[in-house]
Each structure stands twice: as C-alpha cells, then as structure tokens.
PDB file of N, CA and C in Angstrom:
ATOM      1  N   VAL A   1     -29.653  15.978  -4.214  1.00 56.00           N
ATOM      2  CA  VAL A   1     -28.746  15.063  -4.836  1.00 56.00           C
ATOM      3  C   VAL A   1     -28.156  15.147  -6.115  1.00 56.00           C
ATOM      4  N   LYS A   2     -27.462  15.335  -6.533  1.00 63.00           N
ATOM      5  CA  LYS A   2     -27.058  15.590  -7.928  1.00 63.00           C
ATOM      6  C   LYS A   2     -26.527  14.504  -8.595  1.00 63.00           C
ATOM      7  N   ARG A   3     -27.285  14.294  -9.570  1.00 63.00           N
ATOM      8  CA  ARG A   3     -26.387  13.012 -10.029  1.00 63.00           C
ATOM      9  C   ARG A   3     -26.252  13.069 -11.638  1.00 63.00           C
ATOM     10  N   ARG A   4     -25.167  13.108 -12.163  1.00 64.00           N
ATOM     11  CA  ARG A   4     -24.549  12.982 -13.715  1.00 64.00           C
ATOM     12  C   ARG A   4     -23.493  11.969 -13.615  1.00 64.00           C
ATOM     13  N   LEU A   5     -23.583  10.617 -13.696  1.00 59.00           N
ATOM     14  CA  LEU A   5     -23.050   9.293 -13.910  1.00 59.00           C
ATOM     15  C   LEU A   5     -22.770   8.729 -15.260  1.00 59.00           C
ATOM     16  N   ARG A   6     -21.536   8.737 -15.519  1.00 66.00           N
ATOM     17  CA  ARG A   6     -20.839   8.015 -16.659  1.00 66.00           C
ATOM     18  C   ARG A   6     -20.702   6.564 -16.068  1.00 66.00           C
ATOM     19  N   SER A   7     -20.488   5.580 -16.959  1.00 68.00           N
ATOM     20  CA  SER A   7     -20.109   4.277 -16.562  1.00 68.00           C
ATOM     21  C   SER A   7     -18.463   4.164 -16.322  1.00 68.00           C
ATOM     22  N   THR A   8     -18.110   3.332 -15.233  1.00 70.00           N
ATOM     23  CA  THR A   8     -16.716   3.806 -15.134  1.00 70.00           C
ATOM     24  C   THR A   8     -16.038   2.551 -14.169  1.00 70.00           C
ATOM     25  N   CYS A   9     -15.348   1.698 -14.422  1.00 70.00           N
ATOM     26  CA  CYS A   9     -14.795   0.787 -13.443  1.00 70.00           C
ATOM     27  C   CYS A   9     -13.969   0.991 -12.862  1.00 70.00           C
ATOM     28  N   VAL A  10     -14.158   0.998 -11.211  1.00 72.00           N
ATOM     29  CA  VAL A  10     -12.808   1.039 -10.711  1.00 72.00           C
ATOM     30  C   VAL A  10     -12.064  -0.253 -10.320  1.00 72.00           C
ATOM     31  N   LEU A  11     -10.833  -0.345 -10.051  1.00 72.00           N
ATOM     32  CA  LEU A  11     -10.352  -1.576  -9.911  1.00 72.00           C
ATOM     33  C   LEU A  11      -9.667  -1.359  -8.208  1.00 72.00           C
ATOM     34  N   GLY A  12      -9.961  -2.409  -7.538  1.00 77.00           N
ATOM     35  CA  GLY A  12      -9.610  -2.037  -6.008  1.00 77.00           C
ATOM     36  C   GLY A  12     -10.172  -2.962  -5.313  1.00 77.00           C
ATOM     37  N   ASP A  13      -9.785  -2.849  -3.865  1.00 84.00           N
ATOM     38  CA  ASP A  13     -10.769  -3.772  -3.011  1.00 84.00           C
ATOM     39  C   ASP A  13     -11.701  -3.009  -2.617  1.00 84.00           C
ATOM     40  N   SER A  14     -13.065  -3.578  -3.027  1.00 85.00           N
ATOM     41  CA  SER A  14     -14.204  -3.191  -2.797  1.00 85.00           C
ATOM     42  C   SER A  14     -14.396  -2.979  -1.375  1.00 85.00           C
ATOM     43  N   SER A  15     -14.468  -3.886  -0.549  1.00 89.00           N
ATOM     44  CA  SER A  15     -14.861  -3.934   0.635  1.00 89.00           C
ATOM     45  C   SER A  15     -13.840  -2.567   1.592  1.00 89.00           C
ATOM     46  N   ARG A  16     -12.509  -2.501   1.093  1.00 88.00           N
ATOM     47  CA  ARG A  16     -11.674  -1.202   1.504  1.00 88.00           C
ATOM     48  C   ARG A  16     -12.187  -0.085   1.293  1.00 88.00           C
ATOM     49  N   MET A  17     -12.479  -0.048  -0.352  1.00 85.00           N
ATOM     50  CA  MET A  17     -12.956   1.127  -0.635  1.00 85.00           C
ATOM     51  C   MET A  17     -14.105   1.691  -0.059  1.00 85.00           C
ATOM     52  N   SER A  18     -15.346   0.817   0.019  1.00 88.00           N
ATOM     53  CA  SER A  18     -16.595   0.988   0.920  1.00 88.00           C
ATOM     54  C   SER A  18     -16.081   1.379   2.126  1.00 88.00           C
ATOM     55  N   GLN A  19     -15.413   0.541   3.206  1.00 90.00           N
ATOM     56  CA  GLN A  19     -15.173   1.192   4.489  1.00 90.00           C
ATOM     57  C   GLN A  19     -14.737   2.350   4.460  1.00 90.00           C
ATOM     58  N   VAL A  20     -13.688   3.278   3.725  1.00 85.00           N
ATOM     59  CA  VAL A  20     -13.145   4.185   3.708  1.00 85.00           C
ATOM     60  C   VAL A  20     -14.026   5.145   3.441  1.00 85.00           C
ATOM     61  N   LEU A  21     -15.068   5.042   2.589  1.00 87.00           N
ATOM     62  CA  LEU A  21     -15.976   6.178   2.335  1.00 87.00           C
ATOM     63  C   LEU A  21     -16.641   6.175   3.087  1.00 87.00           C
ATOM     64  N   ARG A  22     -17.418   5.028   4.056  1.00 90.00           N
ATOM     65  CA  ARG A  22     -18.069   4.941   4.767  1.00 90.00           C
ATOM     66  C   ARG A  22     -17.514   5.927   6.080  1.00 90.00           C
ATOM     67  N   ASN A  23     -16.523   5.675   6.042  1.00 88.00           N
ATOM     68  CA  ASN A  23     -15.819   6.188   7.547  1.00 88.00           C
ATOM     69  C   ASN A  23     -15.669   7.766   7.379  1.00 88.00           C
ATOM     70  N   LEU A  24     -15.479   8.222   6.053  1.00 85.00           N
ATOM     71  CA  LEU A  24     -15.349   9.558   5.688  1.00 85.00           C
ATOM     72  C   LEU A  24     -16.399  10.395   5.647  1.00 85.00           C
ATOM     73  N   ILE A  25     -17.656   9.628   5.005  1.00 89.00           N
ATOM     74  CA  ILE A  25     -18.876  10.199   5.097  1.00 89.00           C
ATOM     75  C   ILE A  25     -19.081  10.544   6.682  1.00 89.00           C
ATOM     76  N   SER A  26     -19.137   8.827   7.344  1.00 90.00           N
ATOM     77  CA  SER A  26     -19.646   9.054   8.501  1.00 90.00           C
ATOM     78  C   SER A  26     -19.389  10.288   9.466  1.00 90.00           C
ATOM     79  N   ASN A  27     -17.873  10.412   9.472  1.00 85.00           N
ATOM     80  CA  ASN A  27     -17.202  11.382  10.363  1.00 85.00           C
ATOM     81  C   ASN A  27     -17.487  12.861   9.811  1.00 85.00           C
ATOM     82  N   ALA A  28     -17.621  13.041   8.216  1.00 88.00           N
ATOM     83  CA  ALA A  28     -18.275  14.188   7.940  1.00 88.00           C
ATOM     84  C   ALA A  28     -19.586  14.815   8.572  1.00 88.00           C
ATOM     85  N   ILE A  29     -20.425  13.831   8.827  1.00 90.00           N
ATOM     86  CA  ILE A  29     -21.690  14.140   9.038  1.00 90.00           C
ATOM     87  C   ILE A  29     -21.747  14.260  10.573  1.00 90.00           C
ATOM     88  N   LYS A  30     -20.769  13.582  11.226  1.00 88.00           N
ATOM     89  CA  LYS A  30     -20.517  13.420  13.167  1.00 88.00           C
ATOM     90  C   LYS A  30     -20.215  15.091  13.277  1.00 88.00           C
ATOM     91  N   PHE A  31     -19.082  15.379  12.450  1.00 86.00           N
ATOM     92  CA  PHE A  31     -18.742  16.559  13.089  1.00 86.00           C
ATOM     93  C   PHE A  31     -18.922  17.806  12.669  1.00 86.00           C
ATOM     94  N   THR A  32     -20.249  17.708  11.999  1.00 90.00           N
ATOM     95  CA  THR A  32     -20.901  18.954  10.997  1.00 90.00           C
ATOM     96  C   THR A  32     -21.828  19.525  12.000  1.00 90.00           C
ATOM     97  N   PRO A  33     -21.942  20.683  12.542  1.00 90.00           N
ATOM     98  CA  PRO A  33     -23.063  21.338  13.450  1.00 90.00           C
ATOM     99  C   PRO A  33     -24.389  21.117  12.722  1.00 90.00           C
ATOM    100  N   ALA A  34     -25.463  20.922  13.632  1.00 92.00           N
ATOM    101  CA  ALA A  34     -26.816  21.349  12.609  1.00 92.00           C
ATOM    102  C   ALA A  34     -26.981  22.086  11.841  1.00 92.00           C
ATOM    103  N   GLY A  35     -27.190  21.932  10.657  1.00 93.00           N
ATOM    104  CA  GLY A  35     -27.716  22.947   9.762  1.00 93.00           C
ATOM    105  C   GLY A  35     -26.796  23.211   8.924  1.00 93.00           C
ATOM    106  N   GLY A  36     -25.495  22.233   9.237  1.00 93.00           N
ATOM    107  CA  GLY A  36     -24.246  22.532   8.241  1.00 93.00           C
ATOM    108  C   GLY A  36     -24.597  21.544   6.972  1.00 93.00           C
ATOM    109  N   TYR A  37     -23.709  21.428   6.057  1.00 92.00           N
ATOM    110  CA  TYR A  37     -23.653  20.896   4.701  1.00 92.00           C
ATOM    111  C   TYR A  37     -22.459  19.678   4.679  1.00 92.00           C
ATOM    112  N   VAL A  38     -22.916  18.322   4.210  1.00 92.00           N
ATOM    113  CA  VAL A  38     -21.442  17.631   3.684  1.00 92.00           C
ATOM    114  C   VAL A  38     -22.260  17.447   2.124  1.00 92.00           C
ATOM    115  N   SER A  39     -21.160  17.437   1.616  1.00 91.00           N
ATOM    116  CA  SER A  39     -21.270  17.565  -0.118  1.00 91.00           C
ATOM    117  C   SER A  39     -20.225  16.179  -0.302  1.00 91.00           C
ATOM    118  N   VAL A  40     -20.537  15.251  -0.937  1.00 88.00           N
ATOM    119  CA  VAL A  40     -19.729  14.210  -1.661  1.00 88.00           C
ATOM    120  C   VAL A  40     -19.817  14.492  -3.115  1.00 88.00           C
ATOM    121  N   THR A  41     -18.809  14.142  -4.108  1.00 85.00           N
ATOM    122  CA  THR A  41     -18.375  14.110  -5.404  1.00 85.00           C
ATOM    123  C   THR A  41     -17.603  13.240  -5.942  1.00 85.00           C
ATOM    124  N   ALA A  42     -17.882  12.550  -6.909  1.00 81.00           N
ATOM    125  CA  ALA A  42     -17.265  11.596  -7.592  1.00 81.00           C
ATOM    126  C   ALA A  42     -17.148  12.160  -9.195  1.00 81.00           C
ATOM    127  N   THR A  43     -15.761  12.637  -9.442  1.00 76.00           N
ATOM    128  CA  THR A  43     -15.489  13.249 -11.077  1.00 76.00           C
ATOM    129  C   THR A  43     -13.974  11.826 -11.327  1.00 76.00           C
ATOM    130  N   THR A  44     -14.088  11.912 -12.764  1.00 74.00           N
ATOM    131  CA  THR A  44     -13.212  11.190 -13.724  1.00 74.00           C
ATOM    132  C   THR A  44     -12.093  12.325 -13.797  1.00 74.00           C
ATOM    133  N   VAL A  45     -10.791  11.844 -13.669  1.00 70.00           N
ATOM    134  CA  VAL A  45      -9.550  12.863 -13.511  1.00 70.00           C
ATOM    135  C   VAL A  45      -8.994  11.977 -15.257  1.00 70.00           C
ATOM    136  N   ASP A  46      -9.051  12.780 -16.146  1.00 68.00           N
ATOM    137  CA  ASP A  46      -8.817  12.421 -17.482  1.00 68.00           C
ATOM    138  C   ASP A  46      -6.931  12.944 -17.953  1.00 68.00           C
ATOM    139  N   GLU A  47      -6.735  13.677 -17.107  1.00 63.00           N
ATOM    140  CA  GLU A  47      -5.799  14.413 -17.612  1.00 63.00           C
ATOM    141  C   GLU A  47      -4.475  14.100 -16.172  1.00 63.00           C
ATOM    142  N   GLY A  48      -4.411  13.178 -15.552  1.00 58.00           N
ATOM    143  CA  GLY A  48      -3.146  12.962 -14.541  1.00 58.00           C
ATOM    144  C   GLY A  48      -3.994  13.483 -13.269  1.00 58.00           C
ATOM    145  N   MET A  49      -3.292  12.991 -12.026  1.00 57.00           N
ATOM    146  CA  MET A  49      -4.575  13.694 -10.874  1.00 57.00           C
ATOM    147  C   MET A  49      -3.816  15.297 -10.544  1.00 57.00           C
ATOM    148  N   PRO A  50      -4.634  15.864  -9.959  1.00 59.00           N
ATOM    149  CA  PRO A  50      -4.184  17.221 -10.203  1.00 59.00           C
ATOM    150  C   PRO A  50      -3.421  17.468  -8.379  1.00 59.00           C
ATOM    151  N   ASP A  51      -2.645  18.427  -8.087  1.00 58.00           N
ATOM    152  CA  ASP A  51      -1.804  18.439  -7.097  1.00 58.00           C
ATOM    153  C   ASP A  51      -2.185  18.693  -5.969  1.00 58.00           C
ATOM    154  N   ASP A  52      -3.643  18.853  -5.904  1.00 59.00           N
ATOM    155  CA  ASP A  52      -4.340  19.124  -4.601  1.00 59.00           C
ATOM    156  C   ASP A  52      -5.102  17.941  -4.031  1.00 59.00           C
ATOM    157  N   VAL A  53      -4.686  17.059  -4.146  1.00 61.00           N
ATOM    158  CA  VAL A  53      -4.805  15.709  -4.130  1.00 61.00           C
ATOM    159  C   VAL A  53      -4.630  15.390  -3.275  1.00 61.00           C
ATOM    160  N   ILE A  54      -2.858  15.262  -3.052  1.00 62.00           N
ATOM    161  CA  ILE A  54      -2.354  14.731  -2.048  1.00 62.00           C
ATOM    162  C   ILE A  54      -1.506  16.330  -0.766  1.00 62.00           C
ATOM    163  N   PRO A  55      -1.219  15.859  -0.174  1.00 62.00           N
ATOM    164  CA  PRO A  55      -0.875  16.797   1.407  1.00 62.00           C
ATOM    165  C   PRO A  55       0.255  17.523   0.580  1.00 62.00           C
ATOM    166  N   PRO A  56       0.482  19.152   0.444  1.00 66.00           N
ATOM    167  CA  PRO A  56       1.631  19.318   0.293  1.00 66.00           C
ATOM    168  C   PRO A  56       2.627  18.965   1.044  1.00 66.00           C
ATOM    169  N   SER A  57       2.734  18.633   2.395  1.00 68.00           N
ATOM    170  CA  SER A  57       3.836  18.038   2.918  1.00 68.00           C
ATOM    171  C   SER A  57       4.655  16.895   2.142  1.00 68.00           C
ATOM    172  N   LEU A  58       3.373  15.721   1.782  1.00 64.00           N
ATOM    173  CA  LEU A  58       3.865  14.751   0.996  1.00 64.00           C
ATOM    174  C   LEU A  58       4.250  15.037  -0.381  1.00 64.00           C
ATOM    175  N   LEU A  59       4.101  16.119  -0.945  1.00 64.00           N
ATOM    176  CA  LEU A  59       4.458  16.159  -2.496  1.00 64.00           C
ATOM    177  C   LEU A  59       5.838  16.731  -2.225  1.00 64.00           C
ATOM    178  N   ALA A  60       6.096  17.638  -1.093  1.00 68.00           N
ATOM    179  CA  ALA A  60       7.155  18.187  -0.858  1.00 68.00           C
ATOM    180  C   ALA A  60       8.552  17.172  -0.577  1.00 68.00           C
ATOM    181  N   SER A  61       8.133  16.417   0.110  1.00 71.00           N
ATOM    182  CA  SER A  61       9.132  15.135   0.554  1.00 71.00           C
ATOM    183  C   SER A  61       9.319  14.442  -0.633  1.00 71.00           C
ATOM    184  N   GLY A  62       9.033  14.621  -1.363  1.00 67.00           N
ATOM    185  CA  GLY A  62       9.427  13.669  -2.935  1.00 67.00           C
ATOM    186  C   GLY A  62       8.902  11.964  -2.451  1.00 67.00           C
ATOM    187  N   GLU A  63       8.295  11.700  -1.690  1.00 66.00           N
ATOM    188  CA  GLU A  63       7.993  10.096  -1.807  1.00 66.00           C
ATOM    189  C   GLU A  63       6.625  10.005  -2.475  1.00 66.00           C
ATOM    190  N   VAL A  64       5.907  10.567  -2.917  1.00 63.00           N
ATOM    191  CA  VAL A  64       4.945   9.906  -4.096  1.00 63.00           C
ATOM    192  C   VAL A  64       5.287  10.184  -5.253  1.00 63.00           C
ATOM    193  N   ASN A  65       4.822   8.605  -5.860  1.00 61.00           N
ATOM    194  CA  ASN A  65       5.068   8.329  -6.894  1.00 61.00           C
ATOM    195  C   ASN A  65       4.588   8.986  -8.301  1.00 61.00           C
ATOM    196  N   GLN A  66       5.570   9.416  -8.780  1.00 62.00           N
ATOM    197  CA  GLN A  66       5.223  10.879  -9.925  1.00 62.00           C
ATOM    198  C   GLN A  66       4.258   9.986 -10.766  1.00 62.00           C
ATOM    199  N   ASP A  67       4.411   8.724 -11.391  1.00 63.00           N
ATOM    200  CA  ASP A  67       3.799   8.259 -12.149  1.00 63.00           C
ATOM    201  C   ASP A  67       2.203   8.253 -11.975  1.00 63.00           C
ATOM    202  N   LEU A  68       2.124   8.510 -10.691  1.00 59.00           N
ATOM    203  CA  LEU A  68       0.527   8.162  -9.983  1.00 59.00           C
ATOM    204  C   LEU A  68       0.121   9.760 -10.386  1.00 59.00           C
ATOM    205  N   LEU A  69       0.733  10.669 -10.277  1.00 59.00           N
ATOM    206  CA  LEU A  69       0.131  12.241 -10.332  1.00 59.00           C
ATOM    207  C   LEU A  69      -0.232  12.286 -12.147  1.00 59.00           C
ATOM    208  N   GLN A  70       0.508  11.491 -12.717  1.00 57.00           N
ATOM    209  CA  GLN A  70       0.280  11.704 -14.334  1.00 57.00           C
ATOM    210  C   GLN A  70      -0.715  10.993 -14.839  1.00 57.00           C
ATOM    211  N   ARG A  71      -1.503   9.619 -14.106  1.00 58.00           N
ATOM    212  CA  ARG A  71      -2.214   8.631 -14.403  1.00 58.00           C
ATOM    213  C   ARG A  71      -3.725   9.264 -14.636  1.00 58.00           C
ATOM    214  N   ALA A  72      -3.905   9.205 -15.986  1.00 58.00           N
ATOM    215  CA  ALA A  72      -5.107   9.445 -16.115  1.00 58.00           C
ATOM    216  C   ALA A  72      -6.154   8.483 -16.523  1.00 58.00           C
ATOM    217  N   GLY A  73      -7.589   8.359 -16.220  1.00 66.00           N
ATOM    218  CA  GLY A  73      -8.382   7.693 -15.977  1.00 66.00           C
ATOM    219  C   GLY A  73      -8.801   7.104 -14.325  1.00 66.00           C
ATOM    220  N   SER A  74      -8.350   8.048 -13.645  1.00 72.00           N
ATOM    221  CA  SER A  74      -8.353   7.676 -12.262  1.00 72.00           C
ATOM    222  C   SER A  74     -10.126   8.443 -11.858  1.00 72.00           C
ATOM    223  N   ILE A  75     -10.497   8.024 -10.733  1.00 76.00           N
ATOM    224  CA  ILE A  75     -11.698   8.863 -10.329  1.00 76.00           C
ATOM    225  C   ILE A  75     -11.002   9.705  -8.357  1.00 76.00           C
ATOM    226  N   ARG A  76     -11.797  10.824  -8.823  1.00 75.00           N
ATOM    227  CA  ARG A  76     -11.553  11.679  -7.405  1.00 75.00           C
ATOM    228  C   ARG A  76     -12.455  11.878  -6.994  1.00 75.00           C
ATOM    229  N   ILE A  77     -12.555  11.492  -5.459  1.00 80.00           N
ATOM    230  CA  ILE A  77     -13.469  11.873  -4.902  1.00 80.00           C
ATOM    231  C   ILE A  77     -13.170  12.483  -3.445  1.00 80.00           C
ATOM    232  N   SER A  78     -14.391  13.473  -3.361  1.00 81.00           N
ATOM    233  CA  SER A  78     -14.021  14.627  -2.656  1.00 81.00           C
ATOM    234  C   SER A  78     -15.609  14.601  -1.812  1.00 81.00           C
ATOM    235  N   ILE A  79     -14.996  15.007  -0.306  1.00 83.00           N
ATOM    236  CA  ILE A  79     -15.975  15.120   0.798  1.00 83.00           C
ATOM    237  C   ILE A  79     -15.635  16.249   1.424  1.00 83.00           C
ATOM    238  N   LYS A  80     -16.651  17.139   1.510  1.00 86.00           N
ATOM    239  CA  LYS A  80     -16.813  18.672   2.102  1.00 86.00           C
ATOM    240  C   LYS A  80     -17.451  18.801   3.057  1.00 86.00           C
ATOM    241  N   ASP A  81     -17.295  19.292   4.030  1.00 87.00           N
ATOM    242  CA  ASP A  81     -18.185  19.717   4.987  1.00 87.00           C
ATOM    243  C   ASP A  81     -18.249  21.170   5.631  1.00 87.00           C
ATOM    244  N   SER A  82     -19.500  21.728   6.239  1.00 89.00           N
ATOM    245  CA  SER A  82     -19.090  23.037   7.133  1.00 89.00           C
ATOM    246  C   SER A  82     -18.585  22.889   8.813  1.00 89.00           C
ATOM    247  N   GLY A  83     -18.049  21.571   8.721  1.00 84.00           N
ATOM    248  CA  GLY A  83     -17.567  21.423   9.837  1.00 84.00           C
ATOM    249  C   GLY A  83     -16.181  21.886  10.487  1.00 84.00           C
ATOM    250  N   ALA A  84     -15.689  21.909  11.565  1.00 80.00           N
ATOM    251  CA  ALA A  84     -14.377  22.673  12.031  1.00 80.00           C
ATOM    252  C   ALA A  84     -13.329  22.061  11.254  1.00 80.00           C
ATOM    253  N   GLY A  85     -13.226  20.737  10.345  1.00 75.00           N
ATOM    254  CA  GLY A  85     -12.014  20.221   9.805  1.00 75.00           C
ATOM    255  C   GLY A  85     -10.969  19.704  10.365  1.00 75.00           C
ATOM    256  N   LEU A  86      -9.469  19.318   9.801  1.00 72.00           N
ATOM    257  CA  LEU A  86      -8.638  18.773  10.441  1.00 72.00           C
ATOM    258  C   LEU A  86      -7.354  19.896  10.329  1.00 72.00           C
ATOM    259  N   SER A  87      -6.713  19.701  11.125  1.00 72.00           N
ATOM    260  CA  SER A  87      -5.287  20.654  11.466  1.00 72.00           C
ATOM    261  C   SER A  87      -4.639  20.239   9.959  1.00 72.00           C
ATOM    262  N   PRO A  88      -3.168  21.105   9.764  1.00 72.00           N
ATOM    263  CA  PRO A  88      -2.361  20.459   8.713  1.00 72.00           C
ATOM    264  C   PRO A  88      -1.564  19.028   9.731  1.00 72.00           C
ATOM    265  N   ALA A  89      -1.266  19.167  10.606  1.00 75.00           N
ATOM    266  CA  ALA A  89      -0.529  17.875  11.122  1.00 75.00           C
ATOM    267  C   ALA A  89      -1.595  16.960  11.228  1.00 75.00           C
ATOM    268  N   GLN A  90      -2.787  16.712  11.497  1.00 74.00           N
ATOM    269  CA  GLN A  90      -3.900  15.774  11.381  1.00 74.00           C
ATOM    270  C   GLN A  90      -4.151  15.268   9.827  1.00 74.00           C
ATOM    271  N   LEU A  91      -4.086  16.294   9.115  1.00 70.00           N
ATOM    272  CA  LEU A  91      -3.763  15.651   7.549  1.00 70.00           C
ATOM    273  C   LEU A  91      -3.018  14.757   7.078  1.00 70.00           C
ATOM    274  N   ASP A  92      -1.696  15.107   7.791  1.00 71.00           N
ATOM    275  CA  ASP A  92      -0.601  14.509   7.207  1.00 71.00           C
ATOM    276  C   ASP A  92      -0.296  13.318   7.840  1.00 71.00           C
ATOM    277  N   THR A  93      -0.878  12.639   8.756  1.00 73.00           N
ATOM    278  CA  THR A  93      -1.312  11.383   9.367  1.00 73.00           C
ATOM    279  C   THR A  93      -2.684  10.867   9.040  1.00 73.00           C
ATOM    280  N   ILE A  94      -3.312  11.432   8.445  1.00 69.00           N
ATOM    281  CA  ILE A  94      -4.707  10.680   8.627  1.00 69.00           C
ATOM    282  C   ILE A  94      -4.983   9.603   7.788  1.00 69.00           C
ATOM    283  N   CYS A  95      -3.910   9.258   7.054  1.00 66.00           N
ATOM    284  CA  CYS A  95      -4.053   7.601   6.260  1.00 66.00           C
ATOM    285  C   CYS A  95      -3.215   6.541   6.814  1.00 66.00           C
ATOM    286  N   SER A  96      -2.613   7.034   8.074  1.00 68.00           N
ATOM    287  CA  SER A  96      -1.490   6.192   9.081  1.00 68.00           C
ATOM    288  C   SER A  96      -2.400   5.092   9.551  1.00 68.00           C
ATOM    289  N   GLU A  97      -1.765   3.871   9.485  1.00 68.00           N
ATOM    290  CA  GLU A  97      -2.823   2.588  10.309  1.00 68.00           C
ATOM    291  C   GLU A  97      -2.993   3.148  11.528  1.00 68.00           C
ATOM    292  N   GLY A  98      -4.300   3.127  12.118  1.00 66.00           N
ATOM    293  CA  GLY A  98      -4.962   3.126  13.476  1.00 66.00           C
ATOM    294  C   GLY A  98      -5.253   4.414  14.093  1.00 66.00           C
ATOM    295  N   VAL A  99      -4.706   5.542  13.145  1.00 63.00           N
ATOM    296  CA  VAL A  99      -4.988   6.903  13.524  1.00 63.00           C
ATOM    297  C   VAL A  99      -6.515   7.344  13.830  1.00 63.00           C
ATOM    298  N   GLN A 100      -6.724   7.723  15.135  1.00 65.00           N
ATOM    299  CA  GLN A 100      -8.117   8.299  15.498  1.00 65.00           C
ATOM    300  C   GLN A 100      -7.792   9.553  15.960  1.00 65.00           C
ATOM    301  N   PHE A 101      -8.525  10.458  16.197  1.00 60.00           N
ATOM    302  CA  PHE A 101      -8.168  11.747  16.867  1.00 60.00           C
ATOM    303  C   PHE A 101      -9.475  12.231  17.797  1.00 60.00           C
ATOM    304  N   ASN A 102      -9.078  12.758  18.449  1.00 61.00           N
ATOM    305  CA  ASN A 102      -9.964  12.934  19.839  1.00 61.00           C
ATOM    306  C   ASN A 102     -10.868  14.400  19.138  1.00 61.00           C
ATOM    307  N   ALA A 103     -12.538  14.182  19.062  1.00 57.00           N
ATOM    308  CA  ALA A 103     -13.225  15.130  18.679  1.00 57.00           C
ATOM    309  C   ALA A 103     -13.181  16.681  19.423  1.00 57.00           C
ATOM    310  N   ASN A 104     -12.669  16.367  20.238  1.00 57.00           N
ATOM    311  CA  ASN A 104     -12.408  18.207  21.485  1.00 57.00           C
ATOM    312  C   ASN A 104     -11.182  18.735  20.627  1.00 57.00           C
ATOM    313  N   GLN A 105     -10.317  17.984  20.116  1.00 56.00           N
ATOM    314  CA  GLN A 105      -9.552  18.441  19.700  1.00 56.00           C
ATOM    315  C   GLN A 105      -9.391  19.014  18.140  1.00 56.00           C
ATOM    316  N   LEU A 106     -10.639  18.957  17.371  1.00 51.00           N
ATOM    317  CA  LEU A 106     -10.977  18.988  16.292  1.00 51.00           C
ATOM    318  C   LEU A 106     -11.018  21.133  15.761  1.00 51.00           C
TER     319      LEU A 106
END
C-alpha cells in the first residue's frame, strides 16, 4: 500500500460514495484470478477532468456537461485489476440504475 495523501475535502453523499467504492473494489477482487492484482488510486485533478474519465461514446453523444470536464479541484478515483474486465457495451451501461452483469459473460 502506497500512501501520499494531502488533505482534501469531497462534497457529496458520503453513504453513496462509500457504497460505490465498496462495490467497485469488491467486484475487482471478486473477478480477479488468484495471483492477480487490484490497484486503487485517488488523485487530485487540478486542471479539469481528463477525457479518459468519461466513456468515449458518452463524450461523442454530447450529453456530458462540458463544465464538468473543465472543473479543477476534482478527485479522480481509479480501480484497476488483472481480471477479464468489461466489454465496451457494459462500460456504457455500468452507471445505469439496477445494472448487473452475469459473471459468465465477462
């Protein structure tokens, strides 16, 4: 575990943010084979949100608030693992309400 923290305040629903992080980390662990890795990083974004934070299809649709992409002082949380991952179609729907994926189709 590497730690380089600086004091940062996050505004939002702490219960929901905690739930989302727990779910993402739990799924990363669950779908990573034995001997694999799970990496969780949190970094401050001082110059607006990078394009790779938003799925390309959503960026192309024009549905993304451009102000969000330029907002400095955000925090980017990244969870990476050596598991099979999600397909592009699954990535586009992952934040929809009630979405679940069959582990046999990952």
